[in-house]
mmCIF file of C-alpha atoms in Angstrom:
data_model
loop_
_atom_site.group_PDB
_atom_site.id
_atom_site.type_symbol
_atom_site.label_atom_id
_atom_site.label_comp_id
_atom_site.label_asym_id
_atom_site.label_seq_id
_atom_site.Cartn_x
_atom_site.Cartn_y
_atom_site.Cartn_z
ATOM 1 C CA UNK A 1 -7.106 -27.605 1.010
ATOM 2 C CA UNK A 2 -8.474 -25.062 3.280
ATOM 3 C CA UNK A 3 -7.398 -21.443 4.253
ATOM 4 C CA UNK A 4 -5.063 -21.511 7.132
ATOM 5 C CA UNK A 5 -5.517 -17.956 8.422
ATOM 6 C CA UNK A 6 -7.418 -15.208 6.929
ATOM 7 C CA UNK A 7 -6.326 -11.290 7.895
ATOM 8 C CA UNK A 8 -7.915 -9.431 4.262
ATOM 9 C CA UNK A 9 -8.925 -10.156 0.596
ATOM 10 C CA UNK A 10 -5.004 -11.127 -0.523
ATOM 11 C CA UNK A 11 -3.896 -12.460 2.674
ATOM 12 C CA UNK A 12 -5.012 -16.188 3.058
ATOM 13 C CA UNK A 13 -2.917 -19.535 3.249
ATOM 14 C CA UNK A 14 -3.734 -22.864 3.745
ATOM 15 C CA UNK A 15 -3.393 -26.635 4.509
ATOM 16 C CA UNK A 16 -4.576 -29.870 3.883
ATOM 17 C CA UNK A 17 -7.989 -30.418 5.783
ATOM 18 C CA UNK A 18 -11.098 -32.484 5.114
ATOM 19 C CA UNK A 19 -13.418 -29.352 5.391
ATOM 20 C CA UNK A 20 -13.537 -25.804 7.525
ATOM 21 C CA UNK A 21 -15.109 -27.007 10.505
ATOM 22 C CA UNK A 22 -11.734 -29.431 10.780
ATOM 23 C CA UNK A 23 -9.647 -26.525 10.020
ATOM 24 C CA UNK A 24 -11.462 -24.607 12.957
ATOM 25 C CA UNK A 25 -10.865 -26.711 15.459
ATOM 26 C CA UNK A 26 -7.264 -27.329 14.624
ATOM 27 C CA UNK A 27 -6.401 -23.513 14.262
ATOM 28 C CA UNK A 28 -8.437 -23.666 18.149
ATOM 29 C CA UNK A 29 -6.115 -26.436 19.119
ATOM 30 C CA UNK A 30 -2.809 -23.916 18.743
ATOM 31 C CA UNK A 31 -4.544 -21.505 20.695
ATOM 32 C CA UNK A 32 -2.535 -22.985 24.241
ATOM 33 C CA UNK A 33 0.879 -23.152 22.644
ATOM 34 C CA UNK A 34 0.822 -19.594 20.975
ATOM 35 C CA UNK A 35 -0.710 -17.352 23.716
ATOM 36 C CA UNK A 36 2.484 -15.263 24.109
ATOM 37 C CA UNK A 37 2.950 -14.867 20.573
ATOM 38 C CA UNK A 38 -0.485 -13.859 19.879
ATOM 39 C CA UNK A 39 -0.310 -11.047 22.457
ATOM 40 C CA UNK A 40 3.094 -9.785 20.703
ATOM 41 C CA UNK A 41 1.616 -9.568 17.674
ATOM 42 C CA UNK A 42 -1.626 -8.048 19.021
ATOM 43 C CA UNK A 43 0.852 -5.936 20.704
ATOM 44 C CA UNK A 44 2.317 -5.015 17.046
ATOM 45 C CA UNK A 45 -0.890 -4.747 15.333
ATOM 46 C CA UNK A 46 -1.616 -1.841 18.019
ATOM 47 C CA UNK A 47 0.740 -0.193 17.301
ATOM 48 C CA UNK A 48 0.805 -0.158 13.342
ATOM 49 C CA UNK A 49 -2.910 0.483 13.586
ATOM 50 C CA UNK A 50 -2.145 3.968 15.840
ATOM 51 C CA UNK A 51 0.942 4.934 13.627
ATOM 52 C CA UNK A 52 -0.452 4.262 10.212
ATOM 53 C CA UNK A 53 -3.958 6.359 11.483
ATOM 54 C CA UNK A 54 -2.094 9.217 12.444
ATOM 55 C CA UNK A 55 0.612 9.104 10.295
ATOM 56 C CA UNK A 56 -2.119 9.416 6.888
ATOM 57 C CA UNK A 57 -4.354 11.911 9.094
ATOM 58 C CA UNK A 58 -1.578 14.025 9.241
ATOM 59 C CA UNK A 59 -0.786 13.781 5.563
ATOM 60 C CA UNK A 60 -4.102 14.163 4.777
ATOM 61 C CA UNK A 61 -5.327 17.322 7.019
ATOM 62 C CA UNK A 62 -1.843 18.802 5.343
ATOM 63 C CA UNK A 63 -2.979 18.380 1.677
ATOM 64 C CA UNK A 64 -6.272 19.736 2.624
ATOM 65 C CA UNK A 65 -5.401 22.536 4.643
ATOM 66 C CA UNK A 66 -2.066 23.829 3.928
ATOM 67 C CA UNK A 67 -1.897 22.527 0.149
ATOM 68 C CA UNK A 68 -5.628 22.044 -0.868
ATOM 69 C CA UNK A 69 -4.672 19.608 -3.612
ATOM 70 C CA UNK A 70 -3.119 22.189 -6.057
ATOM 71 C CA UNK A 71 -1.332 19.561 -7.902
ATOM 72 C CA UNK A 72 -2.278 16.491 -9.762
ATOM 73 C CA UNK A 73 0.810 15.050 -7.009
ATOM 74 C CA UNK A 74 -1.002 16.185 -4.061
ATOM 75 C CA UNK A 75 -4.259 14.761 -5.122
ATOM 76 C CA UNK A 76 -2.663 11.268 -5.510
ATOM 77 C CA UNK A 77 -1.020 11.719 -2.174
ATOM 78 C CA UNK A 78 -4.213 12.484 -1.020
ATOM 79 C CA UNK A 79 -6.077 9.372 -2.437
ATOM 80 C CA UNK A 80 -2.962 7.459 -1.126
ATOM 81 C CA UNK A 81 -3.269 8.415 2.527
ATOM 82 C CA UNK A 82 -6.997 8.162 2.513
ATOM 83 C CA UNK A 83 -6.781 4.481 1.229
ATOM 84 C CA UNK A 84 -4.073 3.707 3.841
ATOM 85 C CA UNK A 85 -6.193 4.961 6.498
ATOM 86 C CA UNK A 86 -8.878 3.157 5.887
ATOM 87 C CA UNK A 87 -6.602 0.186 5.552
ATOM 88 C CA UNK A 88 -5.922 0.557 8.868
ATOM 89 C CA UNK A 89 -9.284 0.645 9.969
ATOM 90 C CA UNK A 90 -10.036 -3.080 9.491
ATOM 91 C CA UNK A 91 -6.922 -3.870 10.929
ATOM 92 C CA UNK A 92 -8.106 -4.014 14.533
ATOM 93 C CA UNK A 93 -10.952 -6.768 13.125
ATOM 94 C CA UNK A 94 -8.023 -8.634 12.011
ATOM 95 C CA UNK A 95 -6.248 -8.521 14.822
ATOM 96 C CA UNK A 96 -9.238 -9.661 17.350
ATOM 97 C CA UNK A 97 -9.677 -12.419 15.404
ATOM 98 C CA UNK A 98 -6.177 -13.550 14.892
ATOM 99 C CA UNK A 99 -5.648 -13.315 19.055
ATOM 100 C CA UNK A 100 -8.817 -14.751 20.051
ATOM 101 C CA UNK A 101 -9.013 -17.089 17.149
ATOM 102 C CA UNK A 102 -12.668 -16.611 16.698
ATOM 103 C CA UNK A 103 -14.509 -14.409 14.438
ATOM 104 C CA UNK A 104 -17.289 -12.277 17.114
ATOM 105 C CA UNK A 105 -18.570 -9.923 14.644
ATOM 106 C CA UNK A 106 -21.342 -11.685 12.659
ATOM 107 C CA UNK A 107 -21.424 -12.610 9.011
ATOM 108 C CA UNK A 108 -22.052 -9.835 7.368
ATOM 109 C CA UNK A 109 -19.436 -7.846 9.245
ATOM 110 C CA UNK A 110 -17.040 -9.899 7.570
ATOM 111 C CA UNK A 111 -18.047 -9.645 4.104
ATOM 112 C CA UNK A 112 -18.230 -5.404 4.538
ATOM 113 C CA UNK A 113 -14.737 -5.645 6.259
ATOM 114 C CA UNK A 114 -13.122 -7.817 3.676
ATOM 115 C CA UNK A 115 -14.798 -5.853 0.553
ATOM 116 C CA UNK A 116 -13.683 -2.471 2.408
ATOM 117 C CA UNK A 117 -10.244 -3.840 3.656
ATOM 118 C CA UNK A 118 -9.579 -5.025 -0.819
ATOM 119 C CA UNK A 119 -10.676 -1.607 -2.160
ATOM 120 C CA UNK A 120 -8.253 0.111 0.619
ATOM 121 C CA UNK A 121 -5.760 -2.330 -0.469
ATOM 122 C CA UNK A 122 -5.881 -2.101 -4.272
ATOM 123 C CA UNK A 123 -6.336 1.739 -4.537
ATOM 124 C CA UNK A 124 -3.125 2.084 -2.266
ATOM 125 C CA UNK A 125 -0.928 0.069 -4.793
ATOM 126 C CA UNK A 126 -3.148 1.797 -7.992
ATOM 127 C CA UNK A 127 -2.334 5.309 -6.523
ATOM 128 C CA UNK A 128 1.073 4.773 -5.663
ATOM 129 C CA UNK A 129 1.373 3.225 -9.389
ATOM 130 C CA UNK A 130 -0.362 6.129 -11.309
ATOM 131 C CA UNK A 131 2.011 8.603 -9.011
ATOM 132 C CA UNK A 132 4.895 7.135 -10.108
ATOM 133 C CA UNK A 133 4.051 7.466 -13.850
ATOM 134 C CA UNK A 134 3.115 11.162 -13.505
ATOM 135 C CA UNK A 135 6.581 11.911 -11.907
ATOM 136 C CA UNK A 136 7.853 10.791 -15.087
ATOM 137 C CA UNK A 137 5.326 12.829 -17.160
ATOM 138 C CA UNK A 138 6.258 16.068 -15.332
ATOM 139 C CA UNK A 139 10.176 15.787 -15.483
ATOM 140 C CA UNK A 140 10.258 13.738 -19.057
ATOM 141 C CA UNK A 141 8.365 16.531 -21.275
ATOM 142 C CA UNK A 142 5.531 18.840 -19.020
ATOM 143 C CA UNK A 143 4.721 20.905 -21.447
ATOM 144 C CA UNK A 144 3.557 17.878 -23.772
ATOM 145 C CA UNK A 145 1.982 16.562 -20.964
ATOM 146 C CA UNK A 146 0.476 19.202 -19.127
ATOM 147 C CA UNK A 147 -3.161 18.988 -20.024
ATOM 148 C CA UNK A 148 -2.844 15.270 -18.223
ATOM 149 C CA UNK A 149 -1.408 16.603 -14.833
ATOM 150 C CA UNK A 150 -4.541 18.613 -13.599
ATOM 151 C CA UNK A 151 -5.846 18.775 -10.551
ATOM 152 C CA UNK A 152 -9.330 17.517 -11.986
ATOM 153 C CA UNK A 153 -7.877 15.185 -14.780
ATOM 154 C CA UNK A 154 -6.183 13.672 -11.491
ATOM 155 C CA UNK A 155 -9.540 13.810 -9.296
ATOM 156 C CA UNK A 156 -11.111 11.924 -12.292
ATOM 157 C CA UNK A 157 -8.202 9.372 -12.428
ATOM 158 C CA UNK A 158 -8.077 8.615 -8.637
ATOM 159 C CA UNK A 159 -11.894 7.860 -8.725
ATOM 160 C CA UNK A 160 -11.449 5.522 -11.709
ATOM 161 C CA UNK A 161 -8.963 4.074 -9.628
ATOM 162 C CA UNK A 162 -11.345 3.343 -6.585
ATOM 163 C CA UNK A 163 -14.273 2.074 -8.756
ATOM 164 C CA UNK A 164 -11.770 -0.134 -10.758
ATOM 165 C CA UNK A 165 -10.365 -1.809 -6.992
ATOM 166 C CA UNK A 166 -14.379 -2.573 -6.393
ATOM 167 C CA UNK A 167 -15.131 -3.754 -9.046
ATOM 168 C CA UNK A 168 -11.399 -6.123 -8.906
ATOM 169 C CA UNK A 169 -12.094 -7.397 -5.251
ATOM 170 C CA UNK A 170 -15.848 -7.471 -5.034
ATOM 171 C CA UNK A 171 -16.170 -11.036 -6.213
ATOM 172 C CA UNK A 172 -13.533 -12.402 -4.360
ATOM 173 C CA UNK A 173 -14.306 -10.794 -1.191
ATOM 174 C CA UNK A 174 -17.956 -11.846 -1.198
ATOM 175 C CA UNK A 175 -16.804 -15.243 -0.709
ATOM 176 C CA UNK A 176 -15.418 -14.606 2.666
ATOM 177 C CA UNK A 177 -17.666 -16.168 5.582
ATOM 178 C CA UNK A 178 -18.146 -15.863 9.328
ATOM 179 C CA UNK A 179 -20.205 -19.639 9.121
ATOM 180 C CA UNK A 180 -17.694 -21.529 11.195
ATOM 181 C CA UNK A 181 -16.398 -19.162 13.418
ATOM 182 C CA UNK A 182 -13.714 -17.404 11.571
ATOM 183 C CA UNK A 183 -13.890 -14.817 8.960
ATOM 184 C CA UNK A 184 -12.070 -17.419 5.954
ATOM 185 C CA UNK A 185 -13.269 -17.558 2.333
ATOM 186 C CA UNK A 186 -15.121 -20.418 0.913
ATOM 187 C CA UNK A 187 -12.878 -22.391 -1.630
ATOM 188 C CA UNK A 188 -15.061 -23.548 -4.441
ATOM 189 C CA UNK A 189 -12.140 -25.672 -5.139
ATOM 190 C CA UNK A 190 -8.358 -25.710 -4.938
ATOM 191 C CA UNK A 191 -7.603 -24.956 -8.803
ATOM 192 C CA UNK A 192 -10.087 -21.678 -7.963
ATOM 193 C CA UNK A 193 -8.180 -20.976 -5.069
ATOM 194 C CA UNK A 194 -4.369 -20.919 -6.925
ATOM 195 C CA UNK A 195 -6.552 -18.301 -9.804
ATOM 196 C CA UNK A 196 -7.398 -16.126 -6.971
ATOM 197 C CA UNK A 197 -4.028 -15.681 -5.492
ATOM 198 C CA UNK A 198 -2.554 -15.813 -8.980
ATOM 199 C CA UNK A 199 -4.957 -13.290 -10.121
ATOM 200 C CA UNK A 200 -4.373 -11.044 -6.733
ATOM 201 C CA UNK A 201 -0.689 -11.259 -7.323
ATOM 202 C CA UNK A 202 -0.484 -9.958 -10.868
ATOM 203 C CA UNK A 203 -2.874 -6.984 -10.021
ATOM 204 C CA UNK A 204 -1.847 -6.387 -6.559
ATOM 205 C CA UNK A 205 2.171 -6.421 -7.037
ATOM 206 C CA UNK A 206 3.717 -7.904 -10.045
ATOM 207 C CA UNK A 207 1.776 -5.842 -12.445
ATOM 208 C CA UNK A 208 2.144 -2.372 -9.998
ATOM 209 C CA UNK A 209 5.628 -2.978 -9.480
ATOM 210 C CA UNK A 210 6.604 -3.402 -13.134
ATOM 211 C CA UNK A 211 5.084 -0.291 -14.131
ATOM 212 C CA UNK A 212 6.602 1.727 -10.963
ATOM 213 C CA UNK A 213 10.257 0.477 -11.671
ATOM 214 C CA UNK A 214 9.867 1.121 -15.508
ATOM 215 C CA UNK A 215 8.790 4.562 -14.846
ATOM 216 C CA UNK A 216 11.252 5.240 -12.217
ATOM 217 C CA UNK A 217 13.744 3.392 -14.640
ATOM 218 C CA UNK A 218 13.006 5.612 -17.346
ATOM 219 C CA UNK A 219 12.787 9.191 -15.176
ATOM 220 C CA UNK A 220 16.451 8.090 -14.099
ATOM 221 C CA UNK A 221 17.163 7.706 -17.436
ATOM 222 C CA UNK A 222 15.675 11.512 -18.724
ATOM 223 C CA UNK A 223 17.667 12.868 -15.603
ATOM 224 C CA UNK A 224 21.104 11.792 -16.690
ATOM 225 C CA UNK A 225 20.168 12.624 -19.957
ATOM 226 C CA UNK A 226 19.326 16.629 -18.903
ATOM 227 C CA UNK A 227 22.320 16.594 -16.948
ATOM 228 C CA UNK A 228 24.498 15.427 -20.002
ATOM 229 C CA UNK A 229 23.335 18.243 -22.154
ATOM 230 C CA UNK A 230 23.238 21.253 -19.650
ATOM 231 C CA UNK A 231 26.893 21.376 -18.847
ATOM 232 C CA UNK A 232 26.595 24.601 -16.959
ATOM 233 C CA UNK A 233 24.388 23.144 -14.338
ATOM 234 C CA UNK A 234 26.054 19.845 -14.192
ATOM 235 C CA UNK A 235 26.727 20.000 -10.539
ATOM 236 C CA UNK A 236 23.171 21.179 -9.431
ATOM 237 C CA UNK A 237 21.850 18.511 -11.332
ATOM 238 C CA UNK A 238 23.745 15.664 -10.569
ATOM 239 C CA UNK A 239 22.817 16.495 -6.810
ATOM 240 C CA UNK A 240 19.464 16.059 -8.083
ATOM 241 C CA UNK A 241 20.109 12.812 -9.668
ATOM 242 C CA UNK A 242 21.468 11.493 -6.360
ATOM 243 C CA UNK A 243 18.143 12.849 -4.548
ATOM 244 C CA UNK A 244 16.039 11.148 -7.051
ATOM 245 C CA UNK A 245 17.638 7.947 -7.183
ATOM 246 C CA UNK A 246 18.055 7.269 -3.780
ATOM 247 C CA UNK A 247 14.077 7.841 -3.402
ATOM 248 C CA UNK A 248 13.509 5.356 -6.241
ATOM 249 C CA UNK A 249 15.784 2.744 -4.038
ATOM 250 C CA UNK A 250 13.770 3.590 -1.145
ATOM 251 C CA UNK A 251 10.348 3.492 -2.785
ATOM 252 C CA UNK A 252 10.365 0.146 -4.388
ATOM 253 C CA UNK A 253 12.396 -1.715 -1.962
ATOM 254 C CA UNK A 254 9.940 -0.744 0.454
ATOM 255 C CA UNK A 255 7.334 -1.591 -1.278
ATOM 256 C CA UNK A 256 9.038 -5.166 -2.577
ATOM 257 C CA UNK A 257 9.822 -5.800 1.054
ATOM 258 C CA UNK A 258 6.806 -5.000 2.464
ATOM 259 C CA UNK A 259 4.744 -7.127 -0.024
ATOM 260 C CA UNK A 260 7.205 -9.700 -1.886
ATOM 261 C CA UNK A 261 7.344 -12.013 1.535
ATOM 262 C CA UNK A 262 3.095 -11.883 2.283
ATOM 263 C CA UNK A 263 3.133 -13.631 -1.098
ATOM 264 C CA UNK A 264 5.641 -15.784 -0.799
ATOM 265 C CA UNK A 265 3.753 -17.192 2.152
ATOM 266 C CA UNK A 266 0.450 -17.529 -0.021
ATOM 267 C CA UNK A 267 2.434 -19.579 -2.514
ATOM 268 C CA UNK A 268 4.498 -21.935 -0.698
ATOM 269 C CA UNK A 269 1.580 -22.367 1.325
ATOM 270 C CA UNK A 270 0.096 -24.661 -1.637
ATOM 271 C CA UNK A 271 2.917 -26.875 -0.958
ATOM 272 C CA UNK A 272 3.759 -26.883 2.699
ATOM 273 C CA UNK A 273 2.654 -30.201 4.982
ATOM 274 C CA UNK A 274 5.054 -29.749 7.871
ATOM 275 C CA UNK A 275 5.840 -27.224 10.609
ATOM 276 C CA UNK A 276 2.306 -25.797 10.936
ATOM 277 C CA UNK A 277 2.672 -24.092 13.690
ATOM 278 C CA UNK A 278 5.772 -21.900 12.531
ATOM 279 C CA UNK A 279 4.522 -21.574 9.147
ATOM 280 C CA UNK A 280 1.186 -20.066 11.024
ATOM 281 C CA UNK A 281 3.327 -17.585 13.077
ATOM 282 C CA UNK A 282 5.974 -16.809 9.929
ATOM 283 C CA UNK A 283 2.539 -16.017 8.005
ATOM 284 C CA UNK A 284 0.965 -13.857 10.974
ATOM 285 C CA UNK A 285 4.190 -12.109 11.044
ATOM 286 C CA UNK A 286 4.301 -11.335 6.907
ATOM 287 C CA UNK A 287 0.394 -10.116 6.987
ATOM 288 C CA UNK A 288 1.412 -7.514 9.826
ATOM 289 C CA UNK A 289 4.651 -6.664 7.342
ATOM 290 C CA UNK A 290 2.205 -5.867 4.474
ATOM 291 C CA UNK A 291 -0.249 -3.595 6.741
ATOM 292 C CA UNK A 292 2.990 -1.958 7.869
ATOM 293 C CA UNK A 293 3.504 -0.287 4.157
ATOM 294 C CA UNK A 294 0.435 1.751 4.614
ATOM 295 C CA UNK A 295 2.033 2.998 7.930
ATOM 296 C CA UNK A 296 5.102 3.266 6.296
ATOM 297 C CA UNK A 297 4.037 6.349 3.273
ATOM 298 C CA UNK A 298 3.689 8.847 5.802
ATOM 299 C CA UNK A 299 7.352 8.308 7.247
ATOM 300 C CA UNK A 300 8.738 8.534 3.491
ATOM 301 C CA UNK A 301 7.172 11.794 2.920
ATOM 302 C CA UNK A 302 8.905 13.380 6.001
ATOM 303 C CA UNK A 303 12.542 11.793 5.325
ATOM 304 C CA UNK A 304 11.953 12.299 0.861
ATOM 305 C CA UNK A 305 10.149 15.592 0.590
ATOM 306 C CA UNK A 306 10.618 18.673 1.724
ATOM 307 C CA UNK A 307 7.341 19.864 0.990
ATOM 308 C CA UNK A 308 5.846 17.545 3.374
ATOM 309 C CA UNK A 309 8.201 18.471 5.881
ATOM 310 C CA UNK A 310 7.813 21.779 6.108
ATOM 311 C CA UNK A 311 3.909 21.256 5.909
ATOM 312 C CA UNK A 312 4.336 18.527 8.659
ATOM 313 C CA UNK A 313 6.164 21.223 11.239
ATOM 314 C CA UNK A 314 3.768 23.482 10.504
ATOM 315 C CA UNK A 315 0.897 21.634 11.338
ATOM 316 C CA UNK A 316 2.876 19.927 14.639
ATOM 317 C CA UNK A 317 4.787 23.213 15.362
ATOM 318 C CA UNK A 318 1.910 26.129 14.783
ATOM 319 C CA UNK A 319 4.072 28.612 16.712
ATOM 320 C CA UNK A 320 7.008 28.372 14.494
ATOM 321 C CA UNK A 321 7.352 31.824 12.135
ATOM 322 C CA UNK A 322 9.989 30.859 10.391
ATOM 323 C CA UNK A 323 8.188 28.113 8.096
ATOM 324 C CA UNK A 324 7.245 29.992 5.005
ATOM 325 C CA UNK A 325 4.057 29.921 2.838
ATOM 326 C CA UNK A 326 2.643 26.242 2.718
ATOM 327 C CA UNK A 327 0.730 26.550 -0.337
ATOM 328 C CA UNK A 328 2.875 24.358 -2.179
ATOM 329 C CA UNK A 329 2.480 25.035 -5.759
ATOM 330 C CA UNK A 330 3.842 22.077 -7.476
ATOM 331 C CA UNK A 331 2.003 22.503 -10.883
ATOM 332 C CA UNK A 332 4.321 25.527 -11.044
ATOM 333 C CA UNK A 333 7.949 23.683 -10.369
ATOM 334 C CA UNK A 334 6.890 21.036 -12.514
ATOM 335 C CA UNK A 335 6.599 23.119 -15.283
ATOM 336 C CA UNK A 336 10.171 24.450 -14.869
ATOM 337 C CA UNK A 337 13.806 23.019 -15.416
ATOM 338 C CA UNK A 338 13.884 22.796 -11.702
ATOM 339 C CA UNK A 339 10.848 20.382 -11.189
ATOM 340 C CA UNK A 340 13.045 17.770 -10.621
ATOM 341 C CA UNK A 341 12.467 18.652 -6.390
ATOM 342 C CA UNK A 342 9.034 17.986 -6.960
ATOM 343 C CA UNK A 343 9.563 14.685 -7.837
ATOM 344 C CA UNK A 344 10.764 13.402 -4.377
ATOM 345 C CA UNK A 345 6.679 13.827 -3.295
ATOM 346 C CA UNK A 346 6.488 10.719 -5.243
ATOM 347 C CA UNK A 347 7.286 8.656 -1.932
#
């Protein structure tokens, strides 16, 4: 069994062939039937690419010069958009490849662009993971926790959390090769294979999402249990407890939807012998989904925080007096009873 298409370090299928040169010339043989798809998709892969580049620029000139990362929240957000950007960056490598069903950038290329696009990858998911466990520290006790929720504590933990994704996808993406024409790993053999995508699974979603819905779980939890015992404020903070919940939803639905279906694909593709063609385009279609949750942060900051959106019209809208100070300083609210509007930066 040989990989069927390969787009980065966690997105490859495949199919029963005799070796890759076989596999190249059938994946050349679909080029005539799937011309119009493949310029749709290119199409869509344009457009991601421009949204999710601008979309995390935006984010990130924001942190740096209307917030300047004076919260252990804003430097995760930081670390998030940076690693979404770059994600974005090997997208367009993907794409040519994918549409002209040839790989024209040379061996090497492909090993640097798979190693890059994995580290992107993983410290997206790791940041988005270690963000959603200090929302809980700040609203469950932030006192108790305070020392933990530093600006450099957080600098320290965000470049754990790059080192850590090298050191996960290094192996893995160093078997990637441009030798037949496409930019596909080399399968030592097929039980190697199901460990890889086993292994990418656990560390790429089922282990991130666990922890993100526990901690959400459990900050849901210590909101309905403040708003039990302050009676006085019950109103104010059951509004609260609506805001927070509904960005929960949104957060890990997006994320499940987003990544749940890329490795399905991966999975079923073990067992799949029939319909090539439209399991090809249904997998083409899933990768795209999964680069589309990178472009997809920036959007939830505008519609879940207000921070960002007031930092966002100030940067888009210079001219606009009304926008208050855009130092945001979130260390501060977290520290109160009314941190809970922090919490929604967690998108």
């Amino acid at each position: 069994q040989q990989p069927l298409v390969s787009t980065n370090i966690m997105e490859a299928s495949f199919l029963s062939d005799t070796d890759n040169q076989t596999f190249v010339d059938e994946h050349f043989y679909f080029d005539d039937t799937i011309n119009g798809f493949s310029v749709a998709m290119a199409a869509l892969y344009l457009v991601v690419c421009i949204l999710g580049l601008a979309g995390n620029s935006l984010v990130i000139v924001a942190i740096l010069k209307l917030d300047k990362m004076s919260s252990s929240t804003t430097v995760y957000v930081f670390n998030l958009a940076l690693a979404d950007g770059l994600f974005m960056v090997g997208l367009p490598f993907i794409a040519s490849q994918n549409f002209q069903n040839h790989w024209m950038f040379g061996d090497t290329a492909c090993k640097v662009v798979m190693v890059l696009d994995g580290i992107n990858q993983f410290t997206s998911v790791f940041c988005l993971t270690v963000m959603s466990v200090d929302r809980y520290m700040a609203l469950a006790d932030p006192l108790r926790f305070a020392r933990w929720r530093t600006p450099r504590c957080a600098k320290i933990v965000s470049a754990f959390l790059w080192l850590f994704s090298l050191l996960t996808i290094l192996p893995m993406a160093l078997h990637f090769s441009a030798d037949h024409g496409l930019c596909i790993p080399e399968v030592v053999s097929d039980a190697w294979w199901l460990g890889v995508l086993s292994y990418t699974f656990v560390m790429g979603f089922a282990l991130p999402f666990t922890i993100m819905t526990a901690s959400y779980a459990a900050l849901l939890l210590t909101l309905r249990s403040q708003r039990l015992r302050t009676p006085t404020q019950n109103q104010e903070s059951h509004r609260l407890e609506r805001q927070v919940t509904k960005m929960v939803v949104v957060v890990v639905v997006v994320f499940g939807v987003c990544w749940l279906p890329f490795y399905a694909f991966n999975f079923s593709s073990l067992y799949q012998n029939g319909l090539v063609l439209t399991f090809a385009r249904g997998f083409e279609f899933v990768v795209l989904l999964s680069y589309s949750w990178s472009c997809a942060n920036p959007i939830l900051y505008a519609c879940l925080s207000d921070t960002f959106r007031r930092h966002f019209r100030s940067l888009l809208c210079p001219a606009d007096k009304s926008t208050p100070s855009m130092q945001c300083n979130t260390e501060r609210c977290d520290s109160s009873d009314t941190g809970v509007r922090d919490v929604t930066i967690v998108a």
